[in-house]
Coordinates of C-alpha atoms and ligand atoms in Angstrom, one line a residue:
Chain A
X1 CA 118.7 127.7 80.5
X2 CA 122.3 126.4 80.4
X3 CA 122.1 125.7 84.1
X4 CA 119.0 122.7 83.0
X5 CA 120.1 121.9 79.6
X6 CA 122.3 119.0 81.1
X7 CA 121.3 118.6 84.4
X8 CA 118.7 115.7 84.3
X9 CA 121.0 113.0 86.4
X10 CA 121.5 115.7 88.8
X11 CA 117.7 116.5 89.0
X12 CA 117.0 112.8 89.7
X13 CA 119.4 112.4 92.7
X14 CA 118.0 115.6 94.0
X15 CA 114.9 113.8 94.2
X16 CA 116.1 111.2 95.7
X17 CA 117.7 113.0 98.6
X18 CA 114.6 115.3 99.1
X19 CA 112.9 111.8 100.0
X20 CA 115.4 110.4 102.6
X21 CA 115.2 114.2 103.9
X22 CA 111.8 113.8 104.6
X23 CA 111.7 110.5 105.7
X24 CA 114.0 111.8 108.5
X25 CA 111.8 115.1 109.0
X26 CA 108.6 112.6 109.2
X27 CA 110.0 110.6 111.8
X28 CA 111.3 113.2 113.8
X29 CA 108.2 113.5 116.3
X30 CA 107.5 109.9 115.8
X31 CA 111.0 108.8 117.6
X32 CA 110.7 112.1 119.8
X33 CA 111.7 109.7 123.2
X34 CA 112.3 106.3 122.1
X35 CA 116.4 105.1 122.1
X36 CA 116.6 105.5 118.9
X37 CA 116.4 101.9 118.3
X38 CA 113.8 102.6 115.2
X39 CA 115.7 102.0 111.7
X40 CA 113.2 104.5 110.1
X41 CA 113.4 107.2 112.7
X42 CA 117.2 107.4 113.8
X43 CA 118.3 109.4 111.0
X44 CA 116.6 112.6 112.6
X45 CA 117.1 111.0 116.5
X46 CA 121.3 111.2 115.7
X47 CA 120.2 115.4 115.5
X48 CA 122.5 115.6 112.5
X49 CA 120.8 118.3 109.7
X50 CA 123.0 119.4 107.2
X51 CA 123.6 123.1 107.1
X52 CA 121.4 125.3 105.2
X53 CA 123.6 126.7 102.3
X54 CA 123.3 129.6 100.6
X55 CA 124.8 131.2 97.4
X56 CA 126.0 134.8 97.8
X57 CA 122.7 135.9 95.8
X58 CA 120.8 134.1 99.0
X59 CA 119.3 131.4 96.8
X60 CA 119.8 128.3 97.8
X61 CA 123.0 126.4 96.9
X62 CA 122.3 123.1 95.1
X63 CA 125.5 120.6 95.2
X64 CA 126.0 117.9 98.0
X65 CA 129.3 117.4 96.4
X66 CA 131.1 120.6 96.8
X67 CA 130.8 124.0 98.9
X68 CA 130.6 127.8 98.1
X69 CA 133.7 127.8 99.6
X70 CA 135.9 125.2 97.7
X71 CA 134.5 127.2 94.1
X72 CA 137.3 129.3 92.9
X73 CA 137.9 131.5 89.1
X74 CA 141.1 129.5 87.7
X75 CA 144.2 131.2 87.2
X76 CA 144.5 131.3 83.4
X77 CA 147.4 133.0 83.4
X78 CA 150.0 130.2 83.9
X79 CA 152.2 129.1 81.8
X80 CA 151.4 125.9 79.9
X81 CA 154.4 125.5 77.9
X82 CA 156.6 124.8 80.9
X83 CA 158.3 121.1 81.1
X84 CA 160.0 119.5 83.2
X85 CA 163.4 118.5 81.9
X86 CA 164.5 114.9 82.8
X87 CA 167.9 115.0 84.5
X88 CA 168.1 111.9 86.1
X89 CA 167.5 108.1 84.9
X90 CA 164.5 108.0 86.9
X91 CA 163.5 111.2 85.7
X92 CA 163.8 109.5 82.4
X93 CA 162.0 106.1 83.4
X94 CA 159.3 108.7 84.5
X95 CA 158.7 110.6 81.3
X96 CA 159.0 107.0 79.1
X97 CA 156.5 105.6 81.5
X98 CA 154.1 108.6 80.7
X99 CA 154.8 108.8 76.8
X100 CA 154.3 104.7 76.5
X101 CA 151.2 105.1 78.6
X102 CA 150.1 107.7 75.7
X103 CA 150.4 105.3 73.2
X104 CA 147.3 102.8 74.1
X105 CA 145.4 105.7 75.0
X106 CA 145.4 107.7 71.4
X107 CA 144.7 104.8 69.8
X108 CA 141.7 103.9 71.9
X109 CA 140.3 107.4 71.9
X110 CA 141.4 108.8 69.0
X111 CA 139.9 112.6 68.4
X112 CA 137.3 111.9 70.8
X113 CA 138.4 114.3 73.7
X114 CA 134.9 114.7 75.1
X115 CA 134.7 110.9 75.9
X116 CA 138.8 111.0 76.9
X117 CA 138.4 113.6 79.1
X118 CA 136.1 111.8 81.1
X119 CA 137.6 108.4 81.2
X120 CA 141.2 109.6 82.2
X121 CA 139.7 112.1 84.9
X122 CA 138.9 108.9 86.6
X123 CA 142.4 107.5 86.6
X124 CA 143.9 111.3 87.5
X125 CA 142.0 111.1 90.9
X126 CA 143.8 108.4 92.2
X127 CA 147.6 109.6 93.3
X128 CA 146.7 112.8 95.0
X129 CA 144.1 110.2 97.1
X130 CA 146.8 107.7 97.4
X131 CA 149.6 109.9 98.4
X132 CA 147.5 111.7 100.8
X133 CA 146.0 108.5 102.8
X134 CA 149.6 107.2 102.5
X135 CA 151.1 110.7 104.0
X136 CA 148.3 110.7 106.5
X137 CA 149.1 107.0 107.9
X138 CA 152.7 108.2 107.9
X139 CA 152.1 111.4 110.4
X140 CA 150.2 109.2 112.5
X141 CA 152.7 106.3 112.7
X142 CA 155.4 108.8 113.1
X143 CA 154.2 111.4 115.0
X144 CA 154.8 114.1 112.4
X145 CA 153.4 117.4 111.3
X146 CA 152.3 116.9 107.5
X147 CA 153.3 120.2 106.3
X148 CA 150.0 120.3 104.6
X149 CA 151.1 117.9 102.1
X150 CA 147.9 115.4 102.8
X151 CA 145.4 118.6 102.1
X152 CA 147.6 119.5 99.4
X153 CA 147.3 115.9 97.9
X154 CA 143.4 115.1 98.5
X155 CA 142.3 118.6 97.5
X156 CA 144.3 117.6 94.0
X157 CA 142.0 114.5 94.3
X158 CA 139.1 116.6 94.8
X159 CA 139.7 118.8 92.0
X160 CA 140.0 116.1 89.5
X161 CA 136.8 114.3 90.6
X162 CA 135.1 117.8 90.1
X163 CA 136.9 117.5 86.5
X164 CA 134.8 114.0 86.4
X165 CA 131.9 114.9 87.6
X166 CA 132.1 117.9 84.9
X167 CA 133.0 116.3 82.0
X168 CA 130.3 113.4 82.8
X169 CA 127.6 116.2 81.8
X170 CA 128.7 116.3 78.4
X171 CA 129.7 112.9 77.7
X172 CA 127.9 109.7 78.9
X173 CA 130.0 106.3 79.7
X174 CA 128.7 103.1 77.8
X175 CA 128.8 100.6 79.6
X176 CA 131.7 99.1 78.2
X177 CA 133.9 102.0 78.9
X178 CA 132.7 101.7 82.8
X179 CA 133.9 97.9 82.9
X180 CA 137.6 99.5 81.4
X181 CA 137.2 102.2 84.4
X182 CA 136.4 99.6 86.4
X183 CA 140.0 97.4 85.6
X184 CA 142.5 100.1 84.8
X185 CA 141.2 101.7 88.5
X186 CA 142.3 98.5 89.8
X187 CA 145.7 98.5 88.1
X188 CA 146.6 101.5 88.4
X189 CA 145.4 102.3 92.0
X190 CA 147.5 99.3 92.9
X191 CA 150.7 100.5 90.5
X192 CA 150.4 104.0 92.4
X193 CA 150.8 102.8 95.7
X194 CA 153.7 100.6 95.3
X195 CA 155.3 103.1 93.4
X196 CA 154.8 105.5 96.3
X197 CA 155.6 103.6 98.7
X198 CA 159.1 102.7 97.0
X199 CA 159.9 106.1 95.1
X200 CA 157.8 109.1 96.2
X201 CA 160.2 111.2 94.2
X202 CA 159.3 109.0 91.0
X203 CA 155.7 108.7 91.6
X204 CA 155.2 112.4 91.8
X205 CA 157.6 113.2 88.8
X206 CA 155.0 110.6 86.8
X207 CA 152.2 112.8 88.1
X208 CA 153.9 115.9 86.8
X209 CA 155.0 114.5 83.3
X210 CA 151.0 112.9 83.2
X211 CA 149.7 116.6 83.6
X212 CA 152.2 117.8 81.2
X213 CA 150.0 115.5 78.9
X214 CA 146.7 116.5 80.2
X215 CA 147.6 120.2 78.7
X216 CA 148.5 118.3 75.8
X217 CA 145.1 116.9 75.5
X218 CA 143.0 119.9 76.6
X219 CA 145.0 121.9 73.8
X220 CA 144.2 119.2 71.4
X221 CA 140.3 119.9 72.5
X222 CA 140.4 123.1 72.1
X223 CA 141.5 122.9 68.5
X224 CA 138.7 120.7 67.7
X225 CA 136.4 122.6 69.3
X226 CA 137.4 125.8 67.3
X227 CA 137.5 123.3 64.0
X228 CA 133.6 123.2 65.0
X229 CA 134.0 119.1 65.0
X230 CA 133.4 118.8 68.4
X231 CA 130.3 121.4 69.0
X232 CA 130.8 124.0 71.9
X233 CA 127.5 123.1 74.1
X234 CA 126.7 125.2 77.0
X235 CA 128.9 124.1 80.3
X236 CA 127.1 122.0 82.5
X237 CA 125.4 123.8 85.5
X238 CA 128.1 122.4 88.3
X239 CA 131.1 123.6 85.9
X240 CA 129.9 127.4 85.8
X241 CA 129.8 127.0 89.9
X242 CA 132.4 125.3 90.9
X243 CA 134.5 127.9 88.8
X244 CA 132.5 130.5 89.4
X245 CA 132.4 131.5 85.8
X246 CA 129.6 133.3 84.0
X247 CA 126.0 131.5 83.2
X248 CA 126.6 131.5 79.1
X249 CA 130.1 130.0 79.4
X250 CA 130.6 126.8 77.2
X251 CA 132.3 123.8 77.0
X252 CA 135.1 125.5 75.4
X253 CA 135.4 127.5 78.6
X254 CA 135.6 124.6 80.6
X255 CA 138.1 123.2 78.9
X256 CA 140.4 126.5 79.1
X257 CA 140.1 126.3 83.3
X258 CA 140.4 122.5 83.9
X259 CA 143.6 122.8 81.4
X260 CA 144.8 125.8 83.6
X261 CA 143.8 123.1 87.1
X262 CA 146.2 120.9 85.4
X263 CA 149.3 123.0 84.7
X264 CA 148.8 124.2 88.4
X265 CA 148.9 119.7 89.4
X266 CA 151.5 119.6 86.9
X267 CA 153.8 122.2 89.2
X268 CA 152.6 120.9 92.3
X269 CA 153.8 117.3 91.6
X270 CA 157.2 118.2 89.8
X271 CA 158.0 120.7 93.0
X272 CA 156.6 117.5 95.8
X273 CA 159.3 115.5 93.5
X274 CA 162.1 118.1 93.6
X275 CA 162.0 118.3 97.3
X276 CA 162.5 114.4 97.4
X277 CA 165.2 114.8 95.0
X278 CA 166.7 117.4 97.7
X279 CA 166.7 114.7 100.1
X280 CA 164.0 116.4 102.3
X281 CA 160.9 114.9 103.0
X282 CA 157.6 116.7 102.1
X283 CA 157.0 118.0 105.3
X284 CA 160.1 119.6 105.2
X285 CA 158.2 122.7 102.6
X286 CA 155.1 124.3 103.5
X287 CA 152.4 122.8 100.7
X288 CA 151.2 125.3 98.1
X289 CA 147.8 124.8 99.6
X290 CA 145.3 126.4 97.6
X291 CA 147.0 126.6 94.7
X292 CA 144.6 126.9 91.8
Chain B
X1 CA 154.3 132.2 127.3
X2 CA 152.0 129.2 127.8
X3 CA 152.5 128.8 123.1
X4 CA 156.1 128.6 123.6
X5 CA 155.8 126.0 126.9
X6 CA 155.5 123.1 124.3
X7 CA 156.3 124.1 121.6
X8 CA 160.3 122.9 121.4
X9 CA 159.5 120.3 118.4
X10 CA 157.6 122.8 116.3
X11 CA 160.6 125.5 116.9
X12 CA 163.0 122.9 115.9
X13 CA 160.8 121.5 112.3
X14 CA 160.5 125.3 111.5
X15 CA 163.7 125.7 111.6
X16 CA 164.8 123.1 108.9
X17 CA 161.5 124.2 106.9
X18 CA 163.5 127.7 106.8
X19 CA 166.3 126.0 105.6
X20 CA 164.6 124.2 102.6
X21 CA 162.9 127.9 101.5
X22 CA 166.0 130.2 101.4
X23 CA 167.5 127.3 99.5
X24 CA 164.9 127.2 97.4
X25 CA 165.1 131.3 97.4
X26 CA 168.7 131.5 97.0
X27 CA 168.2 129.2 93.7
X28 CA 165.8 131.6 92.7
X29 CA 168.2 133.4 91.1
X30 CA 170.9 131.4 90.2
X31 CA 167.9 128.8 88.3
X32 CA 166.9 132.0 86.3
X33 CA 166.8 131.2 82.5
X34 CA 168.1 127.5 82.8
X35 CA 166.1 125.3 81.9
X36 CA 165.0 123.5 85.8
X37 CA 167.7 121.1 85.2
X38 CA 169.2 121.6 88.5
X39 CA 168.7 119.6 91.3
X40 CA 168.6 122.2 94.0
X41 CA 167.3 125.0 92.0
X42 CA 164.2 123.3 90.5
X43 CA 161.8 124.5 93.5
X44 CA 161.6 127.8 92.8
X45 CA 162.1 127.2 89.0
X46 CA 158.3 125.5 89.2
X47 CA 157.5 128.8 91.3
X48 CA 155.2 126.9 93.2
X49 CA 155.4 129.3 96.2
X50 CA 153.2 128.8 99.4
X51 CA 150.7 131.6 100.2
X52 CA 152.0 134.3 102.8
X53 CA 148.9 133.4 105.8
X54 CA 147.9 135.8 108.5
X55 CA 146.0 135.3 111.8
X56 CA 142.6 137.9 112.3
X57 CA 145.2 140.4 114.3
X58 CA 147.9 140.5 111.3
X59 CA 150.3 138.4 112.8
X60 CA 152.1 135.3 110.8
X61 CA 150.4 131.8 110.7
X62 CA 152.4 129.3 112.1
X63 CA 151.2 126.4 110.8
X64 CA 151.6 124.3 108.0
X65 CA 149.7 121.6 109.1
X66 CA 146.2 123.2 109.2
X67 CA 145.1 127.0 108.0
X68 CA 143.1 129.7 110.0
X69 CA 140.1 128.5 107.8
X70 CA 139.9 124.8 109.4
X71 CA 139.5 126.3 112.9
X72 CA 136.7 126.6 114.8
X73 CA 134.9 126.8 118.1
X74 CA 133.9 123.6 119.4
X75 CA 130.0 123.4 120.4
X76 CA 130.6 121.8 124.0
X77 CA 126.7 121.5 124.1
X78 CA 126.7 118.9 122.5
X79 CA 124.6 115.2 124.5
X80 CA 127.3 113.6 125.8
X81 CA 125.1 110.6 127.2
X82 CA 123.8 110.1 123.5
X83 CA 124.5 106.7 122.8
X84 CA 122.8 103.8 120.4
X85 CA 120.9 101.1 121.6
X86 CA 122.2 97.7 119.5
X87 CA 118.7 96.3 117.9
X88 CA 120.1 94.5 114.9
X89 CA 122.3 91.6 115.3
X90 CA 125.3 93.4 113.3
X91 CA 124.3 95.9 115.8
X92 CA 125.3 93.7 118.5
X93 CA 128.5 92.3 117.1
X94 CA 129.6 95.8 116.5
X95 CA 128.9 96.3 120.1
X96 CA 131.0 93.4 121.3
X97 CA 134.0 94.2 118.7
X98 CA 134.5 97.6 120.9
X99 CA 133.6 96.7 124.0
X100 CA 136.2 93.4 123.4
X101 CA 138.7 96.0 122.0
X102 CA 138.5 98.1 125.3
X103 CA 139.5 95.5 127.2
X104 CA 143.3 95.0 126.5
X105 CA 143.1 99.0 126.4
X106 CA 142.5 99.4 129.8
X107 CA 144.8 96.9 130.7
X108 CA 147.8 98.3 128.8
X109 CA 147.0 102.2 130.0
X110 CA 145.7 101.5 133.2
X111 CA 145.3 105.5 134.5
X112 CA 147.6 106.8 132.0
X113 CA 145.3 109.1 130.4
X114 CA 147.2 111.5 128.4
X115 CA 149.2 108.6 126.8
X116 CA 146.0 106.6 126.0
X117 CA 144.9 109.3 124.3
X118 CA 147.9 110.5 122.3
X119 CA 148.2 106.0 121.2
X120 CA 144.5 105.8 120.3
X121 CA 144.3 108.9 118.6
X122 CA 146.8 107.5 116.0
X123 CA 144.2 104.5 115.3
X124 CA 141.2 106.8 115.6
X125 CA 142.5 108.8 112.3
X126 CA 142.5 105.4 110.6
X127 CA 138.3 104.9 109.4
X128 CA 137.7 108.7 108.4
X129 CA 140.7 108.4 105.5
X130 CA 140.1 104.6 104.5
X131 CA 136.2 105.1 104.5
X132 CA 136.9 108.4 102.5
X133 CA 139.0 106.9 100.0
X134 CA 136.9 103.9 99.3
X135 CA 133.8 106.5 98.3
X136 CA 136.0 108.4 96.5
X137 CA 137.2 105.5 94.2
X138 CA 133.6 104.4 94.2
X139 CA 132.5 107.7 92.9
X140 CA 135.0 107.7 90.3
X141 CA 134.0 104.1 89.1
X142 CA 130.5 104.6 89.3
X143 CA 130.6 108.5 87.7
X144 CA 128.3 109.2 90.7
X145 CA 128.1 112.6 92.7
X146 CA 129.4 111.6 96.7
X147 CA 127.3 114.0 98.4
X148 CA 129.5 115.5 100.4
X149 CA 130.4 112.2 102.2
X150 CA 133.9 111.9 100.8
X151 CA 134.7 115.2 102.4
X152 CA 133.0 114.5 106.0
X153 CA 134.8 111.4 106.0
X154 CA 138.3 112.9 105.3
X155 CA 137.4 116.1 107.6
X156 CA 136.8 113.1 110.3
X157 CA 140.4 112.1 109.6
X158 CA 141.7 115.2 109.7
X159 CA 140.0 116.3 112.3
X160 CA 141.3 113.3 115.1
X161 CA 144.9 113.9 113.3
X162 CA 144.7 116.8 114.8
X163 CA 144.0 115.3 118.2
X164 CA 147.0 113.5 117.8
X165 CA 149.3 116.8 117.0
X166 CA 147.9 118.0 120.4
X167 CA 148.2 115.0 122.9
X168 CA 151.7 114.4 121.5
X169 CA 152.8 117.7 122.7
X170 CA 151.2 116.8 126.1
X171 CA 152.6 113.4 126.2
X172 CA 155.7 112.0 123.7
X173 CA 155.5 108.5 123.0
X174 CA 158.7 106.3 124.0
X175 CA 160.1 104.0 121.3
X176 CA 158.5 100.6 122.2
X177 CA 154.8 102.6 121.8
X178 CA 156.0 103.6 118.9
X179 CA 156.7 100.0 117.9
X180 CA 153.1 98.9 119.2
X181 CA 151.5 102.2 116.8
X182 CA 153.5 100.5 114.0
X183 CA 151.8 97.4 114.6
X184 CA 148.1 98.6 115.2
X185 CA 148.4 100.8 112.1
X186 CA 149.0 97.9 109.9
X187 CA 146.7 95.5 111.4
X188 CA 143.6 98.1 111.6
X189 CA 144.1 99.8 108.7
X190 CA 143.5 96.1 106.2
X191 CA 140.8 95.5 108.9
X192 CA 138.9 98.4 108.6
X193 CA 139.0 98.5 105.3
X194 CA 138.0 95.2 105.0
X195 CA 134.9 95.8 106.8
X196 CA 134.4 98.8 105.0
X197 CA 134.6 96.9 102.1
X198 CA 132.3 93.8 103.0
X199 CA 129.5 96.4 105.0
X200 CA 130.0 100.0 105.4
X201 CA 127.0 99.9 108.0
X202 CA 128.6 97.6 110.2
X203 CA 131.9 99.5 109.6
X204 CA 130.2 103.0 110.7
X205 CA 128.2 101.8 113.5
X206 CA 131.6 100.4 114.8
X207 CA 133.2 104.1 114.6
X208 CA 130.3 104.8 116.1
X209 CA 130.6 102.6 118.9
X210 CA 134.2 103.4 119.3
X211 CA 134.0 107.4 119.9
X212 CA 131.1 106.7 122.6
X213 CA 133.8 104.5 124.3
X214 CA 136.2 107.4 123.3
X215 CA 133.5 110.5 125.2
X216 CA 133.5 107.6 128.2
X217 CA 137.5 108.2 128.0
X218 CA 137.7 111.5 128.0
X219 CA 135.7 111.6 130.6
X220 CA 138.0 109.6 133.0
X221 CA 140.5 112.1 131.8
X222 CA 138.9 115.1 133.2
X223 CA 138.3 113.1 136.5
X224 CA 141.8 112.5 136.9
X225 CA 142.6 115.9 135.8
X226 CA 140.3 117.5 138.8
X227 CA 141.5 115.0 141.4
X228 CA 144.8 116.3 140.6
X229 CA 146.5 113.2 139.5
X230 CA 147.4 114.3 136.4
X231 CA 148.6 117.5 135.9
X232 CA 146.7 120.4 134.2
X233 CA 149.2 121.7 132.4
X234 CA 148.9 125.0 130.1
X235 CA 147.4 123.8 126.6
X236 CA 149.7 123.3 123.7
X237 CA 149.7 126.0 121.1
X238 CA 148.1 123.9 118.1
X239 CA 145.2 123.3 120.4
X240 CA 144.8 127.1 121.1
X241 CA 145.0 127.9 117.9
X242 CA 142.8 125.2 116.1
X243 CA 140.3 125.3 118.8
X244 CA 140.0 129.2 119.3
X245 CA 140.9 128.6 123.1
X246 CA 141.8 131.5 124.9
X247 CA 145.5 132.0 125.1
X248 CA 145.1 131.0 129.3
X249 CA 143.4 127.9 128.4
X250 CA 144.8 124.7 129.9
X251 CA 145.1 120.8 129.4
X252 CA 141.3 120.3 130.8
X253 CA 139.8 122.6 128.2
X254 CA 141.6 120.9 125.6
X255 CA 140.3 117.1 126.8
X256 CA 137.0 119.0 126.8
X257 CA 136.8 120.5 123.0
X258 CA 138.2 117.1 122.1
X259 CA 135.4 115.0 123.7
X260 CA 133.0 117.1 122.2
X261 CA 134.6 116.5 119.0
X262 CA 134.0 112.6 119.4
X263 CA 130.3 112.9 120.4
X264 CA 130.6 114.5 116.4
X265 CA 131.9 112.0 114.9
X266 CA 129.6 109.5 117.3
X267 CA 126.5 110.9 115.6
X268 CA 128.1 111.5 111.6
X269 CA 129.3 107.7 112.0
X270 CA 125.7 106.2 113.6
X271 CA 123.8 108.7 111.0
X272 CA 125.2 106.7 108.1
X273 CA 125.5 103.9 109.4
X274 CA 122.0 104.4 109.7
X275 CA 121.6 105.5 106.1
X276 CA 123.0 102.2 104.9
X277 CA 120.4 100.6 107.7
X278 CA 117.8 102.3 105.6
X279 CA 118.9 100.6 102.4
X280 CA 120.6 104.1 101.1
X281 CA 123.8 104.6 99.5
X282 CA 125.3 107.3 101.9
X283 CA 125.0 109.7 98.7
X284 CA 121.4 110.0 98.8
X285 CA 121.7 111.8 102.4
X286 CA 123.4 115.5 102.1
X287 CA 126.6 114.8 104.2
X288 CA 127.3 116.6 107.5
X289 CA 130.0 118.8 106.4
X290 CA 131.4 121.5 109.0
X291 CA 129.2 119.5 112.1
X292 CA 131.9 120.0 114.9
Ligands
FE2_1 FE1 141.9 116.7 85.5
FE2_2 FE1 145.5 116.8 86.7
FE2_3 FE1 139.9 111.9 118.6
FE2_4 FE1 136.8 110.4 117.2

């Protein structure tokens, strides 16, 4: 039951696709031979069918969005009390960057973590995309190995747009709060890149003190949860999948394992910055790939 | 002895990535206890430590770059000959954009085959990563689900960076081609994403044009390489690893599993362009994830 309870959205776009599916099955015979110069028929005349895939049960695996192979059970077991201590002044700028960013955003949200959660998930897929498209054009302008740093980076992305597309389930944008999205995308996407681009080792140390503040948040959840002000609904059908967790978990196990995702981002970053602060490049260290 | 032939740059980058760990090791436990306030110290202090990797037979991985679970077989039955007939006039321009763009190409590389590919490689890693970005910031302002598009795109990227690891082991690029890969970089990159930006179909059916050009290419390659003109040297070790060759196989079996890669993207990039042609967001189609 927990698996329908919020999937309606979901159920919709499945619809949708099972109609552009067919449309390609139906013209399959019908562009049998010609160039492929119909616009209804060439989606089956290109010959490219998605794989069949299955869950390990056999039945058939429903997300477009993710794999069986990219679900994983999140490590729990990491610490979420460690910080980073700022050493340096732009250690410093870093972590008063973060904590004035803070500001705004309490006052905005206030004790609504369900709608927070969602809103800021969009902004925390942004620097593992930017730094991996801008390590990517730098291997291929420079002939370089990566050292797994761009999968590092864009699976980061990846797992914070699951994080969105979780948290989206149990809370619904208004339409003014996609217009915000909408702007502070644009700012900060733009911010993320120059910083990058001039300070790698401060853009990453900003990631790491930003996921230090995600914990902060999730925490903050979880106590409102437990206060019963925020009520613990079932966890949305993609959530108990991509974390392969059991079908009667709740929100306020979802919470516990995207918390967990972020302490592991929050090491990842800190450690991408420490290597810069060693005066190696990224490439230099194998990437914790997989690091969940 | 043919994975060592080539290999002198890796040997020399795994060296230094040695150095960086038993620093990082040696810290281990002199940062024990304090609080990761020192500079060289810190990497292990965030204990992000990269997963110890085997091949099938028990032997270490040797990559960073890509893991045994990104490798596979290519299918080298794949239509060669497939190619789009233009119907639409965007169809056309498209068209015309490529075949224009060849022109200066074969004028520049004349027979050199193995550097053509090594220089265009760098640019053909360029639309997988900006295409793949743009949906993934779209899906994060929208709160929409990507089907699996984000990912095929990126796996595209990926997937011709790794062409690029291989041909520059065949073929290392001289400083002035470095210069020009600076330039095309920059000058593509805003272009494609442009396009991208104004019409993703016109923007995929270019890709789309562009690897049937590339197959046409590759093709000359393999020409050359049987009439002896250029040499068939053994193949570089990435290749034999990433591809599955055979650890005989040669330069000619690498041009082959790399052609047979571009008639892929060829029909994931006319398949959504196609999509779009249909008046589909590419979400609404299941994506083509793992089609090599
Ligand atoms: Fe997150
Ligand atoms: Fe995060
Ligand atoms: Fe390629
Ligand atoms: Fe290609």
């Amino acid at each position: 039951a927990s698996t329908l309870a919020l999937g309606d959205k979901k159920v919709e776009d499945e619809e949708e696709v099972k109609a552009v599916k067919s449309g390609a099955a139906g013209g399959a015979t019908a562009a049998a031979g010609d160039g492929g110069n119909g616009n209804k028929e060439v989606v089956s005349y290109w010959g490219v069918e998605p794989p069949k895939v299955t869950k390990e049960d056999g039945s058939e695996w429903s997300w477009n969005c993710f794999r069986p192979w990219e679900t994983y059970k999140a490590d729990l077991t990491i610490d979420l009390e460690k910080k980073h201590v700022p050493v340096t002044f732009l250690d410093k700028f870093a972590l008063w960057t973060v904590k004035t960013l803070r500001w705004p955003t309490d006052l905005f949200f206030q004790r609504r973590y369900g709608c927070r959660a969602m809103m800021l998930e969009t902004v925390a897929a942004v620097p593992g995309m930017v730094g991996g498209m801008l390590l990517h054009c730098k291997s291929l302008r420079r002939f370089e190995h990566s050292g797994g740093w761009i999968k590092a980076l864009l699976e980061e992305a990846e797992n914070e747009r699951m994080h969105l597309m979780t948290f989206m389930e149990v809370s619904k944008p208004r339409w003014y709060e996609r217009a915000l999205v909408f702007a502070v995308q644009g700012v900060f996407f733009n911010a993320y890149f120059l910083t990058y681009i001039l300070s790698p080792k401060l853009a990453h140390r900003i990631v790491g003190y930003l996921e230090e503040e995600a914990i902060h948040s999730y925490t903050e959840f979880l106590k409102e949860l437990d206060k019963g002000t925020i009520e613990n609904v079932p966890a949305p059908a993609i959530a108990i999948d991509y974390w392969r967790m059991p079908p009667d978990s709740t929100l306020r196990d979802v919470v516990m394992v995207v918390r967990a995702d972020e302490a592991h981002h929050r090491d990842v970053n800190h450690f991408a910055s420490d290597i810069h602060y060693q005066g190696h490049e990224l490439r230099k260290a194998p990437a914790p790939l997989g690091y969940h």
